[in-house]
Amino acid sequence: MSDRAGASAPSAFLLEIDGILHRMGHWLPTQGPIKDFIHHNTLHAFQERPFHEGVAAGARVHGARMAMPPSFYLHAYRHGRITEPALTRALEAAFPDQGARDSARTRLLQGEVTYPEFAGLAAGGLRQAWDEPLGGVPLHRRSHLYLFRLIGGYLDQGLSIWRMPGADRLGLWECIQGLIRESSLPVLPFDSPAARALVELPAREALLKALERVVGREDLYESYLLQTFLTTPGWSGMVSECERNPSQLMSRRSVSLLDLATVIMVAELGCLERELGSDFPPLAASRPQAVAGFNPQQRPVRSEDEVLLSVWQESFEWSYCEPLLGALQVNAERAPARSAAPIWAFFCIDDRSCSVRRHIEELTHEVGTFGTAGFFGLDFMYRGSGDSIAGKHCPAPMTPGHLILEELAEQDAARQPPVRWWQRLLHLEEHSNTFFRGWFLSYALGFGAALRLATSVLKPSLRPAAVAPLSTVNAGARFRLIRQNDERTAEGLLLGFTPDELADRIASVLRSCGTDRDWPELVVLFGHGASSVNNPYFAAYNCGACSGRTGAPNARAFAKAANRADVRAALRARGLVIPEGIWFVGCVLDTTRDEVTWYDLQRVPEALRARLDRFREMMDVALANNAAERCRRFETVPLGIEPARALESVRQRAVSLFEPRPEYNHATNAACVVGRRSLTRGLFLDRRAFLNSYDPTRDPDGQLLGQVLSAAVPVCAGINLEYFFSRIDPRVYGANTKLPHNINGLLGVCNGVESDLLTGLPTQMTEIHDPMRLLVIVEQTPEVALEAARSNSHVFELVVNEWVRYACVHPTTRQISMYFGGRWQELDGLRPPTWTWASSLEAARQGRGNLPVGFISRAASSSGERAT
Amino acid sequence: MITIVLWVSVGLPMAAALAIASVPISNERWVSRIVQASTAASALASLAAITLWLLAGEANFATSPRDLFAHGAYRFTFELTLDAVAAVFLMLVQFITGMVVRFSRFYMHREPGFRRFFATVLLFQGGMCMLTLAGNLQVMFAAWEIVGVASFLLIAFYRERQSAVRNALRTYSVYRTADVGMLLAACLEASGGSREIGFLLLLAAVGKSAQFPFCFWVPRAMEGPTPSSALFYGGLSVHAGAYLLLRTFDVWRDVIAVRWSVGAVGLVTAVLCSMFSRVQPTIKGQLGYASVTQVGIIFVEIALGLEVLGLTHLVANALFRSYQLLVSPSAVAYVLRRHATAGAPSTSEARSFYARHLSHSARSTLYAFALNEGYLKDLVKAVMWVPLRKLGRAALPHGRSIVILGACAAIATWTLLPRVSERGGLALGSLLLVVALACSSCALSAWRRPVQAFGWVWGSSVASALAAFAVVPSHAGFASESDALFVGLSAALAVVGTALVVPRGEQIRRFAGFAETHSLAAACALLGALGIAGFPLLPTFVGEDLLLHATLPVSRTFSFFLAGMLALNGYLAVRTFALTFFGRRAVVTHDQRTGHLVLESDGASGGAVALRVEARLAEDH
């Protein structure tokens, strides 16, 4: 509190401002800089309420849709993608009364549901009052033109050549104050007398004065401010996110919502004064009866149309859940619980691994496949040999305390060619945009650009404009995995792990997967990443459990650690004995190119080489088959393409500058299965399930399950819900089509040069997604499963409010129960799926849309053979 | 032989554009086949023409002039000329268009508006070829218009987004300003002095190539899909002005004043835009200004008489910027990589003159100047639009008086004309022009009632035609009649289109978005608006030419204002169309009880799109 404000009667608003702004941050998007794109629930702020209520409130706050259009569901119903029993079930849950149920059913099936639309707080709240005096143009359309370039210029992480003077030292408001004070030319729209006068004040006072002048009634300040932030959710969310977690920015900026509020309010005061003259009446005076609009904390009153649409949504989801649960129930009986395999392959739980595992199992009985979060329990920061900044390689909520460095051996470093000047003149070099160098460079590079353009359009290859992403692993470089001393870096990180720390992490991964006995000869760890070019969303394609980076360093580190004698000794001390002669191999699977890069092969013992070579050959076939299955989703590739050609096609796709869909990454995700592979082996889940290995027989008290859930559920639910909301409203929750996107300050994308930052996913990622909540199925007794979910409040919140669905399969009786409205409900009479295909490739020839859950007879019969 | 291949390279893309736009082909594959085939054929034809021309070994080749229209002394002559400059630029046009079309075939996959995009790109390609090969300024002006409209349509490709449409209109308004220069230059081609033609051409080039003081539109035009931005604002469209100057260099070569002006404009632009480019936090904004900077330097080179250097620079810059824009989505990965190898993120800035040698206040001043883009946008707005808007606000309530005044002036013209002197005629004509201006300003302010707004534009056009008649009754009789007739027809078309969606007496919100729900009415209104704007494929195009041709010998000043009125009305017609049909379909009813807004047609159309996609997926099952 400043003295000056204290001298007069201190405003209650000013006293509470910090708390108010903190509350507001809650309603804004939490998407950080795009280089670390991390999937999260778009409506995280409403997570503490039941799902449908939260969605309804979100729609009212943001002016968004609350479901797909009625015609979407009607179409699904007519084509059997919403089943009759599912609709009946959803109607029964929503309308206890028979008469109401019947009339609701009639309305749904006659297509008499209107698609509700909400104006949102930004357009439909207090600020509406300015529309009329400003000639029908909303106030923010004027102010944003100036504000975005000021905020963008201040926060810019390295695109612009001239930085705003003082941006690296000062806060946003101080920096703009300085700019206005020092500049001999006006900074629009701060040139109006009233705005200029406020520029001299500190942020709090300027904000209060601007609110007094513009709004004029203290009880409206809070709603007005929130609605003002919601006119620019992208920038406000970015500021709020960077205030909460400043380390996300490469060039540090001390931003705060307070500064942002001040800048916006003073700028809008300037705009108003410019348009309406200096004596315009404040909002409260011109509209004394002004209504604040929907209060986000309040419970929304859902209209009948909304209830009916949520019935459609429920039945749409149940139509998928029922056959899946039925399949799991039967499948567990079809397959043997466990068999000793000479090779184990560990994958990420990612839905894209789902099909790779299936293709391996269709080819061979010798491989047991497992799924675990793709950071393999090793949480660290990683800096590749070519990088100067470290990236986080663990799930977003964790804060790693260790740094792993990759170092080139001295003779290798000497052999690395130095970066030559002409290599630096790649085609986005900033100097090409200035006067003289631009002049020179446009001559020098112009004709070369023609050549590059022609080759990249006619014959795409990795060369043009491809830029090595950060955090890649150089197979020839060394890892500094083991810590030599306890010194910390400037950021407080420890350089590497001790054998004991590694043993703890490895043991926890192996135990949770139930893979601490019946050892094979070889264990292969597949980290995963996705390569794409010309794609600002590259981080969203990578491993979600590695915060949008590749899992390569994690897989390599895990293998290295597990092969070390000292780590194995430490493991033995923890009761986990890895027998002599077992070898771990790390590698990374590029899910876009269906390609594996192997690490440290030269260190594999001679005795295992032949087996590994056979495995690698088999992997090549499996990946080609996988590519063929993936290709069915791409309309530009013919259906039923041969595996070899499919492989070529997906690899071409990954290096094509003109391909906005390098892959469909998590689109169509719908379920998460936590249990033994016997539950899902031989099932065709159409790449829609996250698969996490977990052995219920080794975990009677659910402690391991609790760990698994707290790692897997937030990540998977974040992915699922972000796809969900970006799909139902691509304009508000999503980033809409990515074709016109423009990179803004390396922070995010915008449309053109004067739009807000766009949050969420572009339609090119979500267009084939069926929006449905994640169905989490754990193989455990209901009591233990509930206890495990309860052990993590974040997971439990999602479960209890039904932002994810939670079901369990009893490990012995195979009884399936589902968690509804705060209690377990036993599901009986689940019908098993009717579809059976000979192989995944045959299934993939069926069409491009989502396929029903089915059995793959080849895999099932082979495992059956082994069972006998 | 050359004639035929030249015709093919110009005509084929336009024919294909027309075909694609009018025949609803839902299959992407067929659309792209037609597009690829016609683009390739046009490129091959150009190549063949250039080869034949080289083999013939003549300095330039011209097709035999063909009068498409003649009345009295006026002729609209279609001729194409191929010379060294044109050959180079033609190859550039075909190369970049070909690459962008090929690029977009996959890039635009599944995008709603796939067909519309390619139809517009083909229209642009045809227009660009025609512009390159134009044998006289009239043909060039026709091509100039086609390119301008294609540009408008592609910036507003995402027509549901307000900022896209707003920026498309902004660009189009600058293009119309440039058109005044081009239109007059075309009319004066035969009779005028090289000095005035030179300045008029400069005005045309300045607008089209975003030179001082119109620099601001280029970055704002980056609203369409990335390939279209690359094609237009990195590549071809923005260089069209420089090409015009190169092509007409012989006309104004000896006029020192023009050469100085071209050089000065170019230099000022280059200096300013290189500053603006440095503060842009977005990659496309930066590239847009960088491109304009180089075009400024090209202007200087042309002014200095370094034609070859200018042409080389033009080609190199167009190729370079197109490529940069196409790979602009890589900027995050690229800059991250650069920072990672270079160390601290701001090293390159730290070495610059700006960071090292300037005082804090000088830096702040420069930064503020560059961030506000030299206040050019506000300046142009204050000079061009604010007075008109004020006039409109003042005039609209007195609409009836303006109509009566106009009617009186019209009657006076008809009855008095045989008896008044030339000076009296000029006075009457000027009065009518003032009436026309008042009508236009009313059209600017009456956008809430689009039918009325089109009515005002029509009134303004008729008053302008009458004004020409008043000034030169003997020559302009036919011209005014035909122009009034065609403008009347266009306006009627536009009125019908808008009246279909906005009943009389109803008001619309800004960017009401009716194109989403009423595509036929939208097409109708667009055709009408383009007719008022004198789009080359429509008869009003000749009408405008005729009017100016008739008045030019009498008074240059009068003709200048008349041309200005015609350009303004064209802009206003397109603006009214855009405000009515572009944008998101507005919300109409408000449910008090639940607080939500319901719009049936909106839901239905959104559903229809989803339904279509789903149906396609279902078919694949």
mmCIF file of C-alpha atoms in Angstrom, chain A residues 161-397:
data_model
loop_
_atom_site.group_PDB
_atom_site.id
_atom_site.type_symbol
_atom_site.label_atom_id
_atom_site.label_comp_id
_atom_site.label_asym_id
_atom_site.label_seq_id
_atom_site.Cartn_x
_atom_site.Cartn_y
_atom_site.Cartn_z
ATOM 1 C CA ILE A 161 15.430 -7.467 -33.296
ATOM 2 C CA TRP A 162 14.961 -4.405 -31.136
ATOM 3 C CA ARG A 163 13.781 -5.142 -27.627
ATOM 4 C CA MET A 164 11.652 -2.771 -25.651
ATOM 5 C CA PRO A 165 14.113 -0.649 -23.675
ATOM 6 C CA GLY A 166 14.363 -1.978 -20.144
ATOM 7 C CA ALA A 167 12.256 -5.089 -20.716
ATOM 8 C CA ASP A 168 14.821 -7.378 -19.138
ATOM 9 C CA ARG A 169 15.068 -5.297 -15.967
ATOM 10 C CA LEU A 170 11.657 -3.790 -15.342
ATOM 11 C CA GLY A 171 8.136 -5.010 -14.816
ATOM 12 C CA LEU A 172 5.599 -4.534 -17.580
ATOM 13 C CA TRP A 173 4.054 -1.372 -16.192
ATOM 14 C CA GLU A 174 7.358 0.200 -15.237
ATOM 15 C CA CYS A 175 8.783 -0.626 -18.620
ATOM 16 C CA ILE A 176 5.900 1.002 -20.445
ATOM 17 C CA GLN A 177 6.040 3.952 -18.055
ATOM 18 C CA GLY A 178 9.704 4.335 -18.887
ATOM 19 C CA LEU A 179 9.053 4.074 -22.586
ATOM 20 C CA ILE A 180 6.381 6.759 -22.476
ATOM 21 C CA ARG A 181 8.406 9.034 -20.219
ATOM 22 C CA GLU A 182 11.630 8.761 -22.184
ATOM 23 C CA SER A 183 10.201 8.829 -25.665
ATOM 24 C CA SER A 184 9.826 12.208 -27.316
ATOM 25 C CA LEU A 185 7.109 10.763 -29.492
ATOM 26 C CA PRO A 186 3.733 9.638 -28.182
ATOM 27 C CA VAL A 187 3.023 5.991 -27.452
ATOM 28 C CA LEU A 188 -0.515 5.298 -28.556
ATOM 29 C CA PRO A 189 -3.036 5.192 -26.922
ATOM 30 C CA PHE A 190 -1.371 6.702 -23.868
ATOM 31 C CA ASP A 191 -1.287 10.111 -25.511
ATOM 32 C CA SER A 192 -4.648 11.230 -24.173
ATOM 33 C CA PRO A 193 -4.348 13.650 -21.235
ATOM 34 C CA ALA A 194 -6.091 11.451 -18.677
ATOM 35 C CA ALA A 195 -4.091 8.364 -19.597
ATOM 36 C CA ARG A 196 -0.860 10.337 -19.707
ATOM 37 C CA ALA A 197 -1.495 11.634 -16.185
ATOM 38 C CA LEU A 198 -1.954 8.102 -14.856
ATOM 39 C CA VAL A 199 1.276 6.937 -16.440
ATOM 40 C CA GLU A 200 3.174 8.796 -13.720
ATOM 41 C CA LEU A 201 1.593 6.720 -10.937
ATOM 42 C CA PRO A 202 2.641 3.331 -9.597
ATOM 43 C CA ALA A 203 0.644 0.378 -10.858
ATOM 44 C CA ARG A 204 -1.851 0.025 -8.017
ATOM 45 C CA GLU A 205 -2.821 3.664 -7.940
ATOM 46 C CA ALA A 206 -2.961 3.990 -11.689
ATOM 47 C CA LEU A 207 -5.183 0.930 -11.836
ATOM 48 C CA LEU A 208 -7.501 2.275 -9.175
ATOM 49 C CA LYS A 209 -7.711 5.709 -10.781
ATOM 50 C CA ALA A 210 -8.381 4.207 -14.189
ATOM 51 C CA LEU A 211 -11.105 2.008 -12.768
ATOM 52 C CA GLU A 212 -12.632 4.986 -10.986
ATOM 53 C CA ARG A 213 -12.692 6.958 -14.181
ATOM 54 C CA VAL A 214 -13.846 4.185 -16.504
ATOM 55 C CA VAL A 215 -16.143 2.096 -14.306
ATOM 56 C CA GLY A 216 -16.960 4.436 -11.468
ATOM 57 C CA ARG A 217 -18.580 2.015 -9.025
ATOM 58 C CA GLU A 218 -16.400 0.043 -6.696
ATOM 59 C CA ASP A 219 -18.584 -3.044 -6.449
ATOM 60 C CA LEU A 220 -18.263 -3.519 -10.197
ATOM 61 C CA TYR A 221 -14.454 -3.343 -10.345
ATOM 62 C CA GLU A 222 -13.826 -7.011 -9.868
ATOM 63 C CA SER A 223 -16.296 -8.210 -12.482
ATOM 64 C CA TYR A 224 -15.187 -5.528 -14.891
ATOM 65 C CA LEU A 225 -11.550 -6.491 -14.519
ATOM 66 C CA LEU A 226 -12.263 -10.181 -15.014
ATOM 67 C CA GLN A 227 -14.327 -9.443 -18.088
ATOM 68 C CA THR A 228 -11.551 -7.263 -19.390
ATOM 69 C CA PHE A 229 -9.052 -10.088 -18.960
ATOM 70 C CA LEU A 230 -11.426 -12.440 -20.705
ATOM 71 C CA THR A 231 -11.436 -10.263 -23.812
ATOM 72 C CA THR A 232 -7.848 -11.384 -24.228
ATOM 73 C CA PRO A 233 -7.646 -14.810 -22.601
ATOM 74 C CA GLY A 234 -4.475 -15.697 -24.499
ATOM 75 C CA TRP A 235 -2.274 -12.868 -23.296
ATOM 76 C CA SER A 236 -3.820 -12.670 -19.816
ATOM 77 C CA GLY A 237 -3.384 -16.405 -19.409
ATOM 78 C CA MET A 238 0.205 -16.207 -20.602
ATOM 79 C CA VAL A 239 0.975 -13.375 -18.173
ATOM 80 C CA SER A 240 -0.691 -15.159 -15.295
ATOM 81 C CA GLU A 241 1.133 -18.391 -16.136
ATOM 82 C CA CYS A 242 4.508 -16.646 -16.402
ATOM 83 C CA GLU A 243 3.879 -14.833 -13.145
ATOM 84 C CA ARG A 244 3.222 -18.157 -11.454
ATOM 85 C CA ASN A 245 6.196 -19.852 -13.035
ATOM 86 C CA PRO A 246 8.744 -17.346 -14.395
ATOM 87 C CA SER A 247 11.315 -20.019 -15.222
ATOM 88 C CA GLN A 248 9.314 -20.954 -18.315
ATOM 89 C CA LEU A 249 10.647 -17.878 -20.048
ATOM 90 C CA MET A 250 14.078 -18.022 -21.634
ATOM 91 C CA SER A 251 14.464 -14.264 -21.423
ATOM 92 C CA ARG A 252 13.287 -13.472 -17.933
ATOM 93 C CA ARG A 253 10.465 -10.957 -17.626
ATOM 94 C CA SER A 254 8.927 -9.937 -14.333
ATOM 95 C CA VAL A 255 5.310 -9.847 -15.382
ATOM 96 C CA SER A 256 2.281 -9.798 -13.165
ATOM 97 C CA LEU A 257 -1.443 -9.650 -13.650
ATOM 98 C CA LEU A 258 -1.450 -6.410 -11.693
ATOM 99 C CA ASP A 259 0.793 -4.778 -14.290
ATOM 100 C CA LEU A 260 -1.267 -6.199 -17.100
ATOM 101 C CA ALA A 261 -4.494 -4.949 -15.550
ATOM 102 C CA THR A 262 -2.999 -1.496 -15.161
ATOM 103 C CA VAL A 263 -1.726 -1.359 -18.717
ATOM 104 C CA ILE A 264 -5.031 -2.504 -20.147
ATOM 105 C CA MET A 265 -7.160 -0.208 -18.028
ATOM 106 C CA VAL A 266 -5.050 2.879 -18.668
ATOM 107 C CA ALA A 267 -4.855 2.102 -22.389
ATOM 108 C CA GLU A 268 -8.615 1.661 -22.587
ATOM 109 C CA LEU A 269 -9.068 4.925 -20.747
ATOM 110 C CA GLY A 270 -6.897 6.476 -23.460
ATOM 111 C CA CYS A 271 -8.981 4.880 -26.211
ATOM 112 C CA LEU A 272 -12.237 6.018 -24.645
ATOM 113 C CA GLU A 273 -10.983 9.524 -24.251
ATOM 114 C CA ARG A 274 -9.833 9.608 -27.841
ATOM 115 C CA GLU A 275 -13.151 8.399 -29.167
ATOM 116 C CA LEU A 276 -15.614 10.045 -26.801
ATOM 117 C CA GLY A 277 -13.844 13.181 -25.657
ATOM 118 C CA SER A 278 -12.446 13.843 -22.224
ATOM 119 C CA ASP A 279 -15.793 14.228 -20.443
ATOM 120 C CA PHE A 280 -17.332 10.846 -21.221
ATOM 121 C CA PRO A 281 -19.423 9.489 -18.334
ATOM 122 C CA PRO A 282 -18.087 6.403 -16.543
ATOM 123 C CA LEU A 283 -19.803 3.099 -17.158
ATOM 124 C CA ALA A 284 -21.734 3.112 -13.900
ATOM 125 C CA ALA A 285 -23.147 6.552 -14.635
ATOM 126 C CA SER A 286 -24.288 5.832 -18.169
ATOM 127 C CA ARG A 287 -25.638 2.395 -17.299
ATOM 128 C CA PRO A 288 -26.722 2.591 -13.664
ATOM 129 C CA GLN A 289 -28.572 -0.702 -13.961
ATOM 130 C CA ALA A 290 -25.575 -2.465 -15.522
ATOM 131 C CA VAL A 291 -25.574 -6.170 -14.734
ATOM 132 C CA ALA A 292 -22.322 -7.886 -14.119
ATOM 133 C CA GLY A 293 -23.333 -10.984 -16.055
ATOM 134 C CA PHE A 294 -22.692 -14.550 -15.020
ATOM 135 C CA ASN A 295 -20.611 -14.914 -11.902
ATOM 136 C CA PRO A 296 -18.166 -17.745 -12.515
ATOM 137 C CA GLN A 297 -18.425 -18.880 -8.920
ATOM 138 C CA GLN A 298 -22.136 -19.235 -9.158
ATOM 139 C CA ARG A 299 -23.898 -22.449 -10.143
ATOM 140 C CA PRO A 300 -25.176 -22.230 -13.691
ATOM 141 C CA VAL A 301 -28.867 -22.822 -14.304
ATOM 142 C CA ARG A 302 -28.780 -25.262 -17.178
ATOM 143 C CA SER A 303 -31.461 -24.955 -19.798
ATOM 144 C CA GLU A 304 -33.392 -27.956 -21.021
ATOM 145 C CA ASP A 305 -31.425 -27.981 -24.254
ATOM 146 C CA GLU A 306 -28.222 -28.202 -22.294
ATOM 147 C CA VAL A 307 -29.497 -31.117 -20.256
ATOM 148 C CA LEU A 308 -30.604 -32.891 -23.405
ATOM 149 C CA LEU A 309 -27.237 -32.343 -25.039
ATOM 150 C CA SER A 310 -25.495 -33.753 -22.005
ATOM 151 C CA VAL A 311 -27.767 -36.796 -22.299
ATOM 152 C CA TRP A 312 -26.569 -37.177 -25.871
ATOM 153 C CA GLN A 313 -22.987 -36.822 -24.672
ATOM 154 C CA GLU A 314 -23.434 -39.405 -21.927
ATOM 155 C CA SER A 315 -24.973 -41.886 -24.293
ATOM 156 C CA PHE A 316 -22.270 -41.234 -26.878
ATOM 157 C CA GLU A 317 -19.623 -42.034 -24.295
ATOM 158 C CA TRP A 318 -21.411 -45.051 -22.914
ATOM 159 C CA SER A 319 -21.790 -46.476 -26.402
ATOM 160 C CA TYR A 320 -18.008 -46.680 -26.497
ATOM 161 C CA CYS A 321 -17.479 -47.698 -22.875
ATOM 162 C CA GLU A 322 -19.841 -50.644 -22.828
ATOM 163 C CA PRO A 323 -18.283 -52.773 -25.572
ATOM 164 C CA LEU A 324 -14.818 -51.912 -24.294
ATOM 165 C CA LEU A 325 -15.641 -53.060 -20.779
ATOM 166 C CA GLY A 326 -17.360 -56.123 -22.162
ATOM 167 C CA ALA A 327 -14.287 -56.930 -24.202
ATOM 168 C CA LEU A 328 -11.966 -56.551 -21.228
ATOM 169 C CA GLN A 329 -14.121 -58.874 -19.178
ATOM 170 C CA VAL A 330 -14.044 -61.613 -21.771
ATOM 171 C CA ASN A 331 -10.535 -61.052 -22.966
ATOM 172 C CA ALA A 332 -9.042 -61.607 -19.542
ATOM 173 C CA GLU A 333 -10.528 -65.091 -19.618
ATOM 174 C CA ARG A 334 -9.262 -65.781 -23.122
ATOM 175 C CA ALA A 335 -5.644 -65.002 -22.440
ATOM 176 C CA PRO A 336 -3.255 -66.546 -19.939
ATOM 177 C CA ALA A 337 -2.164 -64.321 -17.117
ATOM 178 C CA ARG A 338 1.515 -64.420 -17.684
ATOM 179 C CA SER A 339 4.133 -66.162 -19.730
ATOM 180 C CA ALA A 340 7.883 -66.067 -19.636
ATOM 181 C CA ALA A 341 9.254 -64.218 -22.652
ATOM 182 C CA PRO A 342 12.950 -63.863 -23.516
ATOM 183 C CA ILE A 343 12.552 -60.172 -24.318
ATOM 184 C CA TRP A 344 10.671 -57.440 -22.561
ATOM 185 C CA ALA A 345 9.826 -54.220 -24.325
ATOM 186 C CA PHE A 346 8.776 -51.187 -22.320
ATOM 187 C CA PHE A 347 6.790 -48.462 -24.000
ATOM 188 C CA CYS A 348 5.241 -45.211 -22.929
ATOM 189 C CA ILE A 349 1.601 -45.433 -21.900
ATOM 190 C CA ASP A 350 0.903 -43.164 -24.866
ATOM 191 C CA ASP A 351 -2.036 -44.220 -27.047
ATOM 192 C CA ARG A 352 0.311 -44.305 -30.014
ATOM 193 C CA SER A 353 2.257 -47.177 -28.405
ATOM 194 C CA CYS A 354 -0.946 -49.172 -28.156
ATOM 195 C CA SER A 355 -0.802 -50.304 -31.766
ATOM 196 C CA VAL A 356 2.982 -50.829 -31.845
ATOM 197 C CA ARG A 357 2.673 -53.281 -28.986
ATOM 198 C CA ARG A 358 -0.142 -55.076 -30.729
ATOM 199 C CA HIS A 359 1.840 -55.387 -33.950
ATOM 200 C CA ILE A 360 4.828 -56.829 -32.094
ATOM 201 C CA GLU A 361 2.628 -59.374 -30.400
ATOM 202 C CA GLU A 362 1.059 -60.353 -33.676
ATOM 203 C CA LEU A 363 4.498 -61.160 -35.050
ATOM 204 C CA THR A 364 6.146 -62.973 -32.177
ATOM 205 C CA HIS A 365 5.534 -64.718 -28.879
ATOM 206 C CA GLU A 366 8.984 -63.953 -27.673
ATOM 207 C CA VAL A 367 8.319 -60.415 -26.564
ATOM 208 C CA GLY A 368 6.397 -59.304 -23.533
ATOM 209 C CA THR A 369 5.300 -55.699 -23.846
ATOM 210 C CA PHE A 370 4.729 -53.270 -21.011
ATOM 211 C CA GLY A 371 3.603 -49.703 -20.680
ATOM 212 C CA THR A 372 4.753 -47.148 -18.147
ATOM 213 C CA ALA A 373 4.877 -43.354 -18.152
ATOM 214 C CA GLY A 374 7.479 -42.480 -20.799
ATOM 215 C CA PHE A 375 9.926 -40.755 -18.486
ATOM 216 C CA PHE A 376 10.612 -44.193 -16.990
ATOM 217 C CA GLY A 377 10.535 -42.858 -13.471
ATOM 218 C CA LEU A 378 13.619 -40.726 -14.032
ATOM 219 C CA ASP A 379 12.807 -37.103 -13.413
ATOM 220 C CA PHE A 380 15.557 -34.777 -14.533
ATOM 221 C CA MET A 381 16.492 -31.740 -16.516
ATOM 222 C CA TYR A 382 18.471 -32.610 -19.595
ATOM 223 C CA ARG A 383 20.867 -30.638 -21.722
ATOM 224 C CA GLY A 384 21.954 -32.147 -25.026
ATOM 225 C CA SER A 385 25.493 -31.720 -26.294
ATOM 226 C CA GLY A 386 24.451 -29.040 -28.782
ATOM 227 C CA ASP A 387 22.191 -27.074 -26.476
ATOM 228 C CA SER A 388 22.798 -24.212 -24.118
ATOM 229 C CA ILE A 389 19.537 -24.544 -22.239
ATOM 230 C CA ALA A 390 18.211 -27.501 -20.316
ATOM 231 C CA GLY A 391 14.735 -28.940 -20.730
ATOM 232 C CA LYS A 392 12.525 -30.765 -18.308
ATOM 233 C CA HIS A 393 12.080 -34.501 -18.886
ATOM 234 C CA CYS A 394 9.364 -35.564 -16.516
ATOM 235 C CA PRO A 395 5.611 -34.939 -16.139
ATOM 236 C CA ALA A 396 4.632 -31.302 -15.803
ATOM 237 C CA PRO A 397 3.596 -31.346 -12.132
#
